[in-house]
PDB file of C-alpha atoms in Angstrom:
ATOM      1  CA  UNK A   1       6.456   6.962  -7.798  1.00 52.00           C
ATOM      2  CA  UNK A   2       6.596   3.815  -9.942  1.00 59.00           C
ATOM      3  CA  UNK A   3       3.999   3.323 -12.728  1.00 78.00           C
ATOM      4  CA  UNK A   4       3.166  -0.035 -11.343  1.00 92.00           C
ATOM      5  CA  UNK A   5       3.622  -1.380  -7.741  1.00 97.00           C
ATOM      6  CA  UNK A   6       6.960  -2.994  -6.890  1.00 97.00           C
ATOM      7  CA  UNK A   7       8.634  -4.767  -3.953  1.00 97.00           C
ATOM      8  CA  UNK A   8      10.816  -1.865  -2.892  1.00 97.00           C
ATOM      9  CA  UNK A   9       8.930  -1.014   0.334  1.00 97.00           C
ATOM     10  CA  UNK A  10       9.069  -4.662   1.384  1.00 98.00           C
ATOM     11  CA  UNK A  11      12.802  -4.845   0.538  1.00 97.00           C
ATOM     12  CA  UNK A  12      13.526  -1.787   2.635  1.00 97.00           C
ATOM     13  CA  UNK A  13      11.783  -3.312   5.703  1.00 97.00           C
ATOM     14  CA  UNK A  14      13.464  -6.674   5.173  1.00 96.00           C
ATOM     15  CA  UNK A  15      16.857  -4.974   5.018  1.00 96.00           C
ATOM     16  CA  UNK A  16      16.035  -3.367   8.294  1.00 96.00           C
ATOM     17  CA  UNK A  17      15.421  -6.751   9.922  1.00 96.00           C
ATOM     18  CA  UNK A  18      11.816  -7.668   9.191  1.00 96.00           C
ATOM     19  CA  UNK A  19      11.149 -11.244   8.030  1.00 96.00           C
ATOM     20  CA  UNK A  20       7.435 -11.216   7.401  1.00 98.00           C
ATOM     21  CA  UNK A  21       6.109  -8.082   5.656  1.00 98.00           C
ATOM     22  CA  UNK A  22       2.372  -8.030   5.071  1.00 98.00           C
ATOM     23  CA  UNK A  23       0.228  -5.856   2.734  1.00 98.00           C
ATOM     24  CA  UNK A  24      -3.269  -4.809   3.852  1.00 98.00           C
ATOM     25  CA  UNK A  25      -6.081  -3.152   1.813  1.00 98.00           C
ATOM     26  CA  UNK A  26      -9.843  -2.956   1.791  1.00 98.00           C
ATOM     27  CA  UNK A  27     -12.681  -3.033  -0.639  1.00 98.00           C
ATOM     28  CA  UNK A  28     -16.127  -1.468  -0.198  1.00 97.00           C
ATOM     29  CA  UNK A  29     -15.770   1.683   1.963  1.00 96.00           C
ATOM     30  CA  UNK A  30     -18.080   3.701  -0.247  1.00 95.00           C
ATOM     31  CA  UNK A  31     -21.132   1.532  -1.029  1.00 97.00           C
ATOM     32  CA  UNK A  32     -24.545   1.978   0.610  1.00 96.00           C
ATOM     33  CA  UNK A  33     -24.822  -1.689   1.341  1.00 97.00           C
ATOM     34  CA  UNK A  34     -22.832  -4.779   2.167  1.00 97.00           C
ATOM     35  CA  UNK A  35     -19.718  -5.290   4.267  1.00 98.00           C
ATOM     36  CA  UNK A  36     -16.339  -3.648   3.983  1.00 98.00           C
ATOM     37  CA  UNK A  37     -13.843  -6.404   3.242  1.00 98.00           C
ATOM     38  CA  UNK A  38     -10.204  -6.439   4.173  1.00 98.00           C
ATOM     39  CA  UNK A  39      -7.318  -8.755   3.125  1.00 98.00           C
ATOM     40  CA  UNK A  40      -3.856  -9.170   4.548  1.00 98.00           C
ATOM     41  CA  UNK A  41      -1.323 -10.785   2.245  1.00 98.00           C
ATOM     42  CA  UNK A  42       2.213 -12.049   2.742  1.00 98.00           C
ATOM     43  CA  UNK A  43       3.843 -12.691  -0.644  1.00 98.00           C
ATOM     44  CA  UNK A  44       6.550 -15.170  -1.140  1.00 97.00           C
ATOM     45  CA  UNK A  45       9.495 -12.957  -2.322  1.00 96.00           C
ATOM     46  CA  UNK A  46      10.607 -15.769  -4.578  1.00 96.00           C
ATOM     47  CA  UNK A  47       7.138 -16.382  -6.119  1.00 97.00           C
ATOM     48  CA  UNK A  48       5.372 -13.090  -6.705  1.00 97.00           C
ATOM     49  CA  UNK A  49       2.568 -13.429  -9.279  1.00 97.00           C
ATOM     50  CA  UNK A  50       3.163 -11.286 -12.364  1.00 97.00           C
ATOM     51  CA  UNK A  51       0.817  -8.446 -13.184  1.00 97.00           C
ATOM     52  CA  UNK A  52      -0.120  -7.385  -9.644  1.00 98.00           C
ATOM     53  CA  UNK A  53      -1.589  -3.918  -9.586  1.00 97.00           C
ATOM     54  CA  UNK A  54      -4.257  -1.824  -7.935  1.00 96.00           C
ATOM     55  CA  UNK A  55      -7.468  -3.872  -8.304  1.00 97.00           C
ATOM     56  CA  UNK A  56      -9.281  -0.814  -9.746  1.00 95.00           C
ATOM     57  CA  UNK A  57      -6.817  -0.896 -12.738  1.00 96.00           C
ATOM     58  CA  UNK A  58      -7.602  -4.500 -13.547  1.00 97.00           C
ATOM     59  CA  UNK A  59     -10.739  -5.962 -15.183  1.00 97.00           C
ATOM     60  CA  UNK A  60     -12.817  -8.695 -13.603  1.00 96.00           C
ATOM     61  CA  UNK A  61     -11.052 -11.565 -15.437  1.00 98.00           C
ATOM     62  CA  UNK A  62      -7.557 -10.278 -14.530  1.00 98.00           C
ATOM     63  CA  UNK A  63      -8.612  -9.983 -10.892  1.00 98.00           C
ATOM     64  CA  UNK A  64     -10.026 -13.492 -10.890  1.00 98.00           C
ATOM     65  CA  UNK A  65      -6.849 -14.944 -12.406  1.00 98.00           C
ATOM     66  CA  UNK A  66      -4.610 -13.118  -9.943  1.00 98.00           C
ATOM     67  CA  UNK A  67      -6.834 -13.986  -7.042  1.00 98.00           C
ATOM     68  CA  UNK A  68      -6.251 -17.706  -7.778  1.00 98.00           C
ATOM     69  CA  UNK A  69      -2.386 -17.164  -8.123  1.00 98.00           C
ATOM     70  CA  UNK A  70      -2.200 -15.141  -4.884  1.00 98.00           C
ATOM     71  CA  UNK A  71      -4.223 -17.671  -2.963  1.00 98.00           C
ATOM     72  CA  UNK A  72      -1.978 -20.481  -4.281  1.00 98.00           C
ATOM     73  CA  UNK A  73       1.330 -18.893  -3.545  1.00 97.00           C
ATOM     74  CA  UNK A  74       0.817 -16.580  -0.561  1.00 98.00           C
ATOM     75  CA  UNK A  75      -0.341 -16.429   3.011  1.00 98.00           C
ATOM     76  CA  UNK A  76      -3.777 -14.738   3.023  1.00 98.00           C
ATOM     77  CA  UNK A  77      -6.280 -13.716   5.632  1.00 98.00           C
ATOM     78  CA  UNK A  78      -9.635 -12.037   5.073  1.00 98.00           C
ATOM     79  CA  UNK A  79     -11.899 -10.164   7.536  1.00 98.00           C
ATOM     80  CA  UNK A  80     -15.037  -8.171   7.032  1.00 98.00           C
ATOM     81  CA  UNK A  81     -17.100  -5.579   8.902  1.00 98.00           C
ATOM     82  CA  UNK A  82     -20.839  -6.032   8.340  1.00 97.00           C
ATOM     83  CA  UNK A  83     -23.337  -3.083   8.245  1.00 97.00           C
ATOM     84  CA  UNK A  84     -24.024  -3.368  11.964  1.00 96.00           C
ATOM     85  CA  UNK A  85     -20.402  -2.864  12.841  1.00 98.00           C
ATOM     86  CA  UNK A  86     -20.078   0.010  10.298  1.00 97.00           C
ATOM     87  CA  UNK A  87     -23.041   1.668  12.006  1.00 96.00           C
ATOM     88  CA  UNK A  88     -21.533   1.218  15.455  1.00 96.00           C
ATOM     89  CA  UNK A  89     -17.965   2.144  14.682  1.00 97.00           C
ATOM     90  CA  UNK A  90     -18.434   4.349  11.572  1.00 96.00           C
ATOM     91  CA  UNK A  91     -16.842   3.224   8.289  1.00 97.00           C
ATOM     92  CA  UNK A  92     -13.336   4.324   9.215  1.00 97.00           C
ATOM     93  CA  UNK A  93     -13.383   2.651  12.581  1.00 98.00           C
ATOM     94  CA  UNK A  94     -14.936  -0.512  11.152  1.00 98.00           C
ATOM     95  CA  UNK A  95     -12.353  -0.631   8.397  1.00 98.00           C
ATOM     96  CA  UNK A  96      -9.406  -0.246  10.681  1.00 98.00           C
ATOM     97  CA  UNK A  97     -10.838  -2.840  13.157  1.00 98.00           C
ATOM     98  CA  UNK A  98     -11.147  -5.346  10.204  1.00 98.00           C
ATOM     99  CA  UNK A  99      -7.622  -4.614   9.134  1.00 98.00           C
ATOM    100  CA  UNK A 100      -6.235  -5.493  12.489  1.00 98.00           C
ATOM    101  CA  UNK A 101      -8.341  -8.700  12.629  1.00 98.00           C
ATOM    102  CA  UNK A 102      -7.074  -9.758   9.184  1.00 98.00           C
ATOM    103  CA  UNK A 103      -3.369  -9.352  10.208  1.00 98.00           C
ATOM    104  CA  UNK A 104      -3.961 -11.293  13.459  1.00 98.00           C
ATOM    105  CA  UNK A 105      -5.691 -14.055  11.424  1.00 98.00           C
ATOM    106  CA  UNK A 106      -2.658 -14.863   9.253  1.00 98.00           C
ATOM    107  CA  UNK A 107      -1.132 -18.302   9.855  1.00 97.00           C
ATOM    108  CA  UNK A 108       2.068 -16.804  11.214  1.00 96.00           C
ATOM    109  CA  UNK A 109       2.973 -13.456  12.910  1.00 96.00           C
ATOM    110  CA  UNK A 110       3.788 -10.458  10.820  1.00 97.00           C
ATOM    111  CA  UNK A 111       6.912  -8.339  11.612  1.00 96.00           C
ATOM    112  CA  UNK A 112       5.756  -5.268   9.670  1.00 98.00           C
ATOM    113  CA  UNK A 113       2.509  -4.231   7.920  1.00 98.00           C
ATOM    114  CA  UNK A 114       2.129  -1.953   4.900  1.00 98.00           C
ATOM    115  CA  UNK A 115      -1.345  -0.426   4.839  1.00 98.00           C
ATOM    116  CA  UNK A 116      -3.021   1.403   2.009  1.00 97.00           C
ATOM    117  CA  UNK A 117      -4.145   4.892   3.061  1.00 96.00           C
ATOM    118  CA  UNK A 118      -3.337   7.376   5.761  1.00 96.00           C
ATOM    119  CA  UNK A 119      -4.018   5.378   8.915  1.00 96.00           C
ATOM    120  CA  UNK A 120      -2.159   2.688  10.728  1.00 97.00           C
ATOM    121  CA  UNK A 121      -4.871   0.502  12.397  1.00 97.00           C
ATOM    122  CA  UNK A 122      -4.787   0.273  16.158  1.00 96.00           C
ATOM    123  CA  UNK A 123      -4.495  -3.251  17.556  1.00 95.00           C
ATOM    124  CA  UNK A 124      -1.930  -4.533  15.043  1.00 97.00           C
ATOM    125  CA  UNK A 125       0.395  -7.190  16.473  1.00 96.00           C
ATOM    126  CA  UNK A 126       3.464  -5.369  15.061  1.00 97.00           C
ATOM    127  CA  UNK A 127       4.449  -1.898  13.659  1.00 97.00           C
ATOM    128  CA  UNK A 128       2.685  -0.680  10.585  1.00 97.00           C
ATOM    129  CA  UNK A 129       3.419   1.823   7.821  1.00 97.00           C
ATOM    130  CA  UNK A 130       0.654   3.713   6.014  1.00 98.00           C
ATOM    131  CA  UNK A 131       1.180   4.359   2.285  1.00 98.00           C
ATOM    132  CA  UNK A 132      -1.146   6.735   0.477  1.00 97.00           C
ATOM    133  CA  UNK A 133      -1.874   5.155  -2.855  1.00 96.00           C
ATOM    134  CA  UNK A 134      -0.202   1.986  -1.579  1.00 97.00           C
ATOM    135  CA  UNK A 135      -2.099  -0.302  -3.946  1.00 97.00           C
ATOM    136  CA  UNK A 136      -0.174   1.433  -6.711  1.00 96.00           C
ATOM    137  CA  UNK A 137       3.142   1.361  -4.940  1.00 97.00           C
ATOM    138  CA  UNK A 138       3.521  -1.941  -3.140  1.00 98.00           C
ATOM    139  CA  UNK A 139       2.842  -5.404  -4.640  1.00 98.00           C
ATOM    140  CA  UNK A 140       1.840  -6.699  -1.234  1.00 98.00           C
ATOM    141  CA  UNK A 141      -0.852  -4.103  -0.879  1.00 98.00           C
ATOM    142  CA  UNK A 142      -1.836  -4.558  -4.511  1.00 98.00           C
ATOM    143  CA  UNK A 143      -2.357  -8.289  -3.888  1.00 98.00           C
ATOM    144  CA  UNK A 144      -4.413  -7.493  -0.740  1.00 98.00           C
ATOM    145  CA  UNK A 145      -6.560  -5.086  -2.874  1.00 98.00           C
ATOM    146  CA  UNK A 146      -7.257  -7.856  -5.383  1.00 98.00           C
ATOM    147  CA  UNK A 147      -8.175 -10.467  -2.719  1.00 98.00           C
ATOM    148  CA  UNK A 148     -10.463  -7.966  -0.921  1.00 98.00           C
ATOM    149  CA  UNK A 149     -12.208  -6.836  -4.195  1.00 98.00           C
ATOM    150  CA  UNK A 150     -12.825 -10.299  -5.559  1.00 98.00           C
ATOM    151  CA  UNK A 151     -14.077 -11.562  -2.161  1.00 98.00           C
ATOM    152  CA  UNK A 152     -16.463  -8.626  -1.717  1.00 98.00           C
ATOM    153  CA  UNK A 153     -17.768  -8.996  -5.320  1.00 98.00           C
ATOM    154  CA  UNK A 154     -18.552 -12.652  -4.492  1.00 98.00           C
ATOM    155  CA  UNK A 155     -20.303 -11.657  -1.336  1.00 98.00           C
ATOM    156  CA  UNK A 156     -22.384  -9.205  -3.295  1.00 98.00           C
ATOM    157  CA  UNK A 157     -23.458 -12.011  -5.630  1.00 98.00           C
ATOM    158  CA  UNK A 158     -24.717 -13.905  -2.501  1.00 98.00           C
ATOM    159  CA  UNK A 159     -26.568 -10.665  -1.379  1.00 98.00           C
ATOM    160  CA  UNK A 160     -28.163 -10.553  -4.832  1.00 98.00           C
ATOM    161  CA  UNK A 161     -29.491 -14.061  -4.380  1.00 97.00           C
ATOM    162  CA  UNK A 162     -30.901 -13.117  -0.959  1.00 96.00           C
ATOM    163  CA  UNK A 163     -32.526  -9.792  -2.148  1.00 97.00           C
ATOM    164  CA  UNK A 164     -32.643  -9.905  -5.957  1.00 97.00           C
ATOM    165  CA  UNK A 165     -34.795  -6.790  -6.143  1.00 97.00           C
ATOM    166  CA  UNK A 166     -31.725  -4.571  -5.376  1.00 97.00           C
ATOM    167  CA  UNK A 167     -29.362  -5.903  -8.120  1.00 97.00           C
ATOM    168  CA  UNK A 168     -26.347  -6.060  -5.767  1.00 97.00           C
ATOM    169  CA  UNK A 169     -24.494  -8.369  -8.215  1.00 97.00           C
ATOM    170  CA  UNK A 170     -24.349  -5.557 -10.727  1.00 97.00           C
ATOM    171  CA  UNK A 171     -23.727  -2.367  -8.757  1.00 97.00           C
ATOM    172  CA  UNK A 172     -22.029  -3.944  -5.709  1.00 97.00           C
ATOM    173  CA  UNK A 173     -24.011  -1.733  -3.336  1.00 97.00           C
ATOM    174  CA  UNK A 174     -22.770   1.566  -4.720  1.00 96.00           C
ATOM    175  CA  UNK A 175     -25.275   4.408  -5.072  1.00 94.00           C
ATOM    176  CA  UNK A 176     -26.107   4.045  -8.785  1.00 96.00           C
ATOM    177  CA  UNK A 177     -29.372   5.348 -10.170  1.00 96.00           C
ATOM    178  CA  UNK A 178     -30.743   1.761 -10.384  1.00 96.00           C
ATOM    179  CA  UNK A 179     -29.792   1.099  -6.767  1.00 96.00           C
ATOM    180  CA  UNK A 180     -31.342   4.343  -5.507  1.00 94.00           C
ATOM    181  CA  UNK A 181     -34.516   3.603  -7.456  1.00 95.00           C
ATOM    182  CA  UNK A 182     -34.778   0.148  -5.879  1.00 95.00           C
ATOM    183  CA  UNK A 183     -34.044   1.582  -2.477  1.00 93.00           C
ATOM    184  CA  UNK A 184     -36.905   4.069  -2.819  1.00 92.00           C
ATOM    185  CA  UNK A 185     -39.183   1.402  -4.107  1.00 93.00           C
ATOM    186  CA  UNK A 186     -38.522  -1.378  -1.632  1.00 93.00           C
ATOM    187  CA  UNK A 187     -36.934   0.377   1.358  1.00 91.00           C
ATOM    188  CA  UNK A 188     -33.729  -0.696   2.961  1.00 93.00           C
ATOM    189  CA  UNK A 189     -32.914  -4.376   3.489  1.00 94.00           C
ATOM    190  CA  UNK A 190     -30.677  -6.014   6.045  1.00 95.00           C
ATOM    191  CA  UNK A 191     -27.618  -5.472   3.856  1.00 97.00           C
ATOM    192  CA  UNK A 192     -27.943  -1.658   3.755  1.00 96.00           C
ATOM    193  CA  UNK A 193     -25.801   0.665   5.871  1.00 96.00           C
ATOM    194  CA  UNK A 194     -28.264   2.595   7.930  1.00 94.00           C
ATOM    195  CA  UNK A 195     -25.740   5.344   8.889  1.00 90.00           C
ATOM    196  CA  UNK A 196     -25.077   6.271   5.248  1.00 92.00           C
ATOM    197  CA  UNK A 197     -26.899   9.390   4.128  1.00 83.00           C
ATOM    198  CA  UNK A 198     -29.280   8.127   1.395  1.00 84.00           C
ATOM    199  CA  UNK A 199     -30.323   5.189   3.576  1.00 90.00           C
ATOM    200  CA  UNK A 200     -30.753   7.370   6.640  1.00 86.00           C
ATOM    201  CA  UNK A 201     -32.805   9.908   4.748  1.00 83.00           C
ATOM    202  CA  UNK A 202     -35.124   7.171   3.445  1.00 81.00           C
ATOM    203  CA  UNK A 203     -35.508   5.735   6.937  1.00 76.00           C
ATOM    204  CA  UNK A 204     -36.351   9.157   8.356  1.00 77.00           C
ATOM    205  CA  UNK A 205     -38.954   9.777   5.604  1.00 71.00           C
ATOM    206  CA  UNK A 206     -40.567   6.361   6.357  1.00 65.00           C
ATOM    207  CA  UNK A 207     -40.656   6.888  10.168  1.00 60.00           C
ATOM    208  CA  UNK A 208     -41.686  10.528  10.331  1.00 50.00           C
ATOM    209  CA  UNK A 209     -45.117  11.046  11.710  1.00 47.00           C
ATOM    210  CA  UNK A 210     -46.990  14.204  10.845  1.00 47.00           C
ATOM    211  CA  UNK A 211     -49.453  15.478  13.472  1.00 51.00           C
ATOM    212  CA  UNK A 212     -52.296  17.506  12.030  1.00 56.00           C
ATOM    213  CA  UNK A 213     -53.182  20.896  13.543  1.00 53.00           C
TER     214      UNK A 213
END
């Protein structure tokens, strides 16, 4: 496995007849609040931004700079699944549904899709290939991871303006001590994922009625 992502998977598919190879990745499967965000990216093979990597291996300034380069040079589509859809479909189902929506939202049809993870989403308009650790193997997936991460972080900043008592701009909805303390103090807000265990447990405590003897 390469130390940094490369274009080898895309090249393999192009050599087998694909013209438009798209990378797909998500951000935000683990948090207790906010949407899961998915990006689909088709890189221009002749204009690939330098420094693409798994978004988790980049700092915020690097992600922001690469976000701008990707948006300027590539075809990009973004989809999200809000807490209500996550509750309805579960996090895996909501993520896969958003992945299919993102690919379908691209300005032109994909021939092949490279997806980070173990699952190929149902409903794709073309065949897909799942790559475990794909954001560290494929530059197309790495680009999608950056777009998804930066977009979600910006959405968390908006959530913070809406409900500043939770501090979403800082912890991005993850279950940090500060977030759990705020959740216990204020109760869940409309951005929380009611099916996730800490939120569900709090809701149950707040709605349990004790009947005396």
